[in-house]
């Protein structure tokens, strides 16, 4: 047990109600929600120079109802409201856009597509099941599809700007009294009997009645400094920005068989990415540039779908890390007295991020409990890494 702080003495460290580590989408939302939920003194600490500059900034920004877990679908629905609220608050009409998403499959997915169409219709979410003829009619740019292609079209799916969301959440929270320190990495967490001491690089430590770690794929290594280990395995995933030879009017496209996804970026560019590396990567040393074989295979998969991709050029490519958990659900809740975490995004953490931040704040302030997300429900052992952006459980 470390030395306990004496809060009553003049000059002693300030005791915050809540310290949040990490200003990605999750932590920024948690900060705003904590203030809205009545926390009085909240400090947000971020290692980078601004909100959502790391993994959140590398994201494709897809928001879809077509994800596998029913609870995640509720989180997407709540996040949509929070994205809309942020767009209104920022006066930023581009923070979210209804780009629509076309999920391409074949005969193997027919039963799954029918079931998902029924489920979406029941929730009054617009959806259409299409065959190749319908696809050619509505999306003529997809002129190289296999004859037996079928698709689910979800016109209300979005593309969002995660950084714009986080910046707006932090600025709304500042107006409610949030204290923010950017460029302030947390080095170590020390759990005491009645508080947590947060040790910072080059600054005096701060003390908090509660600490909520929203440090994305860095969460495990930070929590280890407090003697806590969680079942989180960071894995790498890549994205590129592609300039098409000709303008296109494509929606978001997700091709299940090749795992390729495309996100429109203006009239001539597309973000193009694919799935999951099934090996663990180190958040401190992973390769942040795109790999040559990734770029070659993305280009091939694009021209297999559309002649608009002929002559397309890759403008830039990058890799980021996502956090896998054994059941592909977040690790969100209490780890020790006064210490909480929210991580385990499974590559679908933007679309659920605002709602998960809100939930994490409620759990850290002890307004609610979510036993099924208990961060200690697994031993922190090796487990297979599997991406979260899937239609099937
Ligand atoms: C290529 C790619 C494409 C993706 N596409 C999508 C998509 O289309 N849709 C979707 O929903 N999701 C997508 N994701 C996943 C999504 O980006 C993440 O789920 C989401 O950004 C997680 O947000 P976060 O706030 O948990 O983490 P982060 O954005 O990683 O935020 C954590 C923050 O904690 C800070 N931090 C870490 N350690 C410390 C420390 N010791 N002290 C202080 N601060 C610290 C970091 O600097 C960082 O800013 C994609 C991810 C990648 C890599």
Coordinates of N, CA and C and ligand atoms in Angstrom, one line a residue, residues 21-27 45-48 50 52-63 184-187 214-218 222 237-239 261 318-322 342 345 347-352, ligand 1:
X21 N -8.7 9.3 -18.0 CA -7.5 9.2 -18.8 C -7.8 8.8 -20.2
X22 N -7.5 9.7 -21.2 CA -7.7 9.4 -22.6 C -8.9 10.2 -23.2
X23 N -8.6 11.1 -24.1 CA -9.6 11.9 -24.8 C -9.8 11.5 -26.2
X24 N -10.0 10.1 -26.4 CA -10.5 9.6 -27.7 C -12.0 9.9 -27.6
X25 N -12.7 9.2 -28.5 CA -14.2 9.3 -28.6 C -14.8 8.9 -27.2
X26 N -14.3 7.8 -26.7 CA -14.9 7.3 -25.4 C -14.7 8.2 -24.2
X27 N -13.4 8.6 -24.1 CA -13.1 9.5 -22.9 C -13.7 10.8 -23.0
X45 N -7.3 13.9 -18.9 CA -5.9 13.9 -19.2 C -5.7 13.2 -20.5
X46 N -4.9 13.8 -21.4 CA -4.7 13.2 -22.7 C -3.2 13.3 -23.0
X47 N -2.6 12.2 -23.5 CA -1.2 12.3 -23.8 C -0.9 13.1 -25.1
X48 N -1.8 13.1 -26.0 CA -1.6 13.8 -27.3 C -1.9 15.3 -27.1
X50 N -4.2 17.0 -28.6 CA -5.7 17.3 -28.8 C -6.5 16.1 -28.6
X52 N -8.9 13.1 -29.5 CA -9.1 12.1 -30.6 C -8.1 12.3 -31.8
X53 N -6.9 12.3 -31.4 CA -5.8 12.5 -32.5 C -5.2 11.1 -32.8
X54 N -5.5 10.1 -32.0 CA -4.9 8.8 -32.3 C -5.8 7.8 -33.0
X55 N -6.2 6.7 -32.3 CA -7.0 5.7 -33.0 C -8.3 6.3 -33.6
X56 N -8.9 7.1 -32.8 CA -10.2 7.7 -33.2 C -10.0 8.4 -34.6
X57 N -8.9 9.1 -34.7 CA -8.6 9.9 -35.9 C -8.3 9.0 -37.1
X58 N -7.9 7.7 -36.9 CA -7.5 6.8 -38.0 C -8.7 6.0 -38.5
X59 N -9.9 6.2 -37.9 CA -11.0 5.4 -38.2 C -11.6 5.7 -39.5
X60 N -12.4 4.7 -40.0 CA -13.2 4.9 -41.2 C -14.5 5.7 -40.9
X61 N -14.8 5.8 -39.7 CA -16.0 6.6 -39.3 C -17.4 6.0 -39.7
X62 N -17.4 4.7 -39.9 CA -18.7 4.0 -40.3 C -19.6 3.9 -39.0
X63 N -20.8 4.2 -39.2 CA -21.8 4.0 -38.1 C -23.0 3.2 -38.8
X184 N -0.4 15.5 -21.8 CA -0.1 15.1 -20.4 C -0.2 13.6 -20.2
X185 N 0.8 12.9 -20.6 CA 0.7 11.4 -20.4 C 0.7 11.0 -18.9
X186 N -0.2 10.0 -18.7 CA -0.2 9.4 -17.3 C 0.9 8.3 -17.3
X187 N 1.7 8.3 -16.3 CA 2.8 7.3 -16.3 C 2.4 6.1 -15.4
X214 N -9.8 5.4 -20.1 CA -10.4 5.3 -21.4 C -9.2 5.4 -22.4
X215 N -8.2 4.7 -22.2 CA -7.0 4.9 -23.0 C -6.9 4.0 -24.1
X216 N -8.0 3.5 -24.7 CA -8.0 2.7 -25.9 C -7.1 1.5 -25.7
X217 N -6.3 1.2 -26.7 CA -5.4 0.0 -26.7 C -4.2 0.2 -25.8
X218 N -4.0 1.4 -25.2 CA -3.0 1.6 -24.2 C -3.5 1.3 -22.8
X222 N -1.3 0.6 -19.0 CA -1.4 1.6 -18.0 C -2.0 1.0 -16.7
X237 N -5.0 -2.9 -37.7 CA -5.9 -2.9 -38.9 C -5.5 -1.6 -39.8
X238 N -5.7 -1.8 -41.1 CA -5.2 -0.7 -42.0 C -6.3 -0.1 -42.8
X239 N -6.0 1.1 -43.2 CA -6.9 1.9 -44.0 C -6.1 2.7 -45.0
X261 N -13.8 -2.8 -47.2 CA -14.9 -1.7 -47.0 C -14.4 -0.4 -47.7
X318 N -2.4 4.0 -43.7 CA -2.0 4.0 -42.3 C -2.6 2.8 -41.6
X319 N -2.0 2.5 -40.4 CA -2.5 1.4 -39.6 C -2.8 2.0 -38.2
X320 N -3.8 1.4 -37.6 CA -4.0 1.7 -36.2 C -4.3 0.4 -35.4
X321 N -4.5 0.5 -34.1 CA -4.7 -0.6 -33.3 C -6.2 -0.6 -32.8
X322 N -6.8 -1.8 -32.7 CA -8.1 -1.9 -32.1 C -7.8 -2.9 -30.9
X342 N -12.9 1.6 -19.4 CA -13.8 1.4 -20.6 C -12.9 1.3 -21.8
X345 N -12.6 -2.1 -27.9 CA -13.5 -1.5 -29.0 C -13.8 -2.5 -30.1
X347 N -12.7 -2.7 -33.0 CA -12.8 -2.1 -34.3 C -14.1 -1.4 -34.6
X348 N -15.0 -1.4 -33.7 CA -16.3 -0.7 -33.9 C -16.6 0.2 -32.7
X349 N -15.5 1.0 -32.4 CA -15.6 1.8 -31.2 C -16.0 3.2 -31.5
X350 N -16.0 3.7 -32.7 CA -16.5 5.0 -33.0 C -18.0 5.0 -33.0
X351 N -18.6 4.0 -33.7 CA -20.0 3.9 -33.8 C -20.7 3.7 -32.5
X352 N -20.1 3.1 -31.5 CA -20.7 2.9 -30.2 C -20.1 3.9 -29.1
Ligands
LIG1 C1 -8.0 1.7 -39.5 C2 -9.2 1.8 -38.5 C3 -10.5 1.9 -39.0 C4 -11.5 2.0 -38.1 N1 -12.8 2.2 -38.6 C5 -13.9 2.2 -37.7 C6 -15.2 2.5 -38.3 O1 -15.4 2.7 -39.4 N2 -16.2 2.6 -37.3 C7 -16.0 2.4 -36.0 O2 -16.9 2.5 -35.2 N3 -14.7 2.2 -35.5 C8 -13.7 2.1 -36.3 N4 -12.4 1.9 -35.9 C9 -12.2 1.7 -34.4 C10 -12.2 3.0 -33.7 O3 -11.2 3.9 -34.3 C11 -11.9 2.8 -32.2 O4 -12.8 1.8 -31.7 C12 -12.1 4.1 -31.4 O5 -11.4 5.1 -32.0 C13 -11.8 3.8 -30.0 O6 -11.9 5.1 -29.3 P1 -11.2 5.2 -27.9 O7 -11.6 6.6 -27.4 O8 -11.6 4.0 -27.0 O9 -9.7 5.1 -28.1 P2 -8.6 6.1 -28.7 O10 -9.1 6.9 -29.8 O11 -7.4 5.3 -28.9 O12 -8.4 7.1 -27.5 C14 -7.6 6.8 -26.4 C15 -6.8 8.0 -26.0 O13 -6.1 7.7 -24.8 C16 -4.8 8.4 -24.9 N5 -3.9 7.8 -24.0 C17 -3.4 6.5 -24.0 N6 -2.6 6.3 -23.0 C18 -2.5 7.4 -22.3 C19 -1.8 7.8 -21.1 N7 -1.0 6.9 -20.5 N8 -2.0 9.0 -20.6 C20 -2.9 9.9 -21.2 N9 -3.5 9.6 -22.3 C21 -3.4 8.4 -22.9 C22 -4.4 8.3 -26.3 O14 -3.5 9.3 -26.7 C23 -5.8 8.4 -27.0 O15 -6.1 9.7 -27.4 C24 -11.3 1.8 -36.7 C25 -10.0 1.7 -36.2 C26 -8.9 1.7 -37.1 C27 -7.6 1.5 -36.6

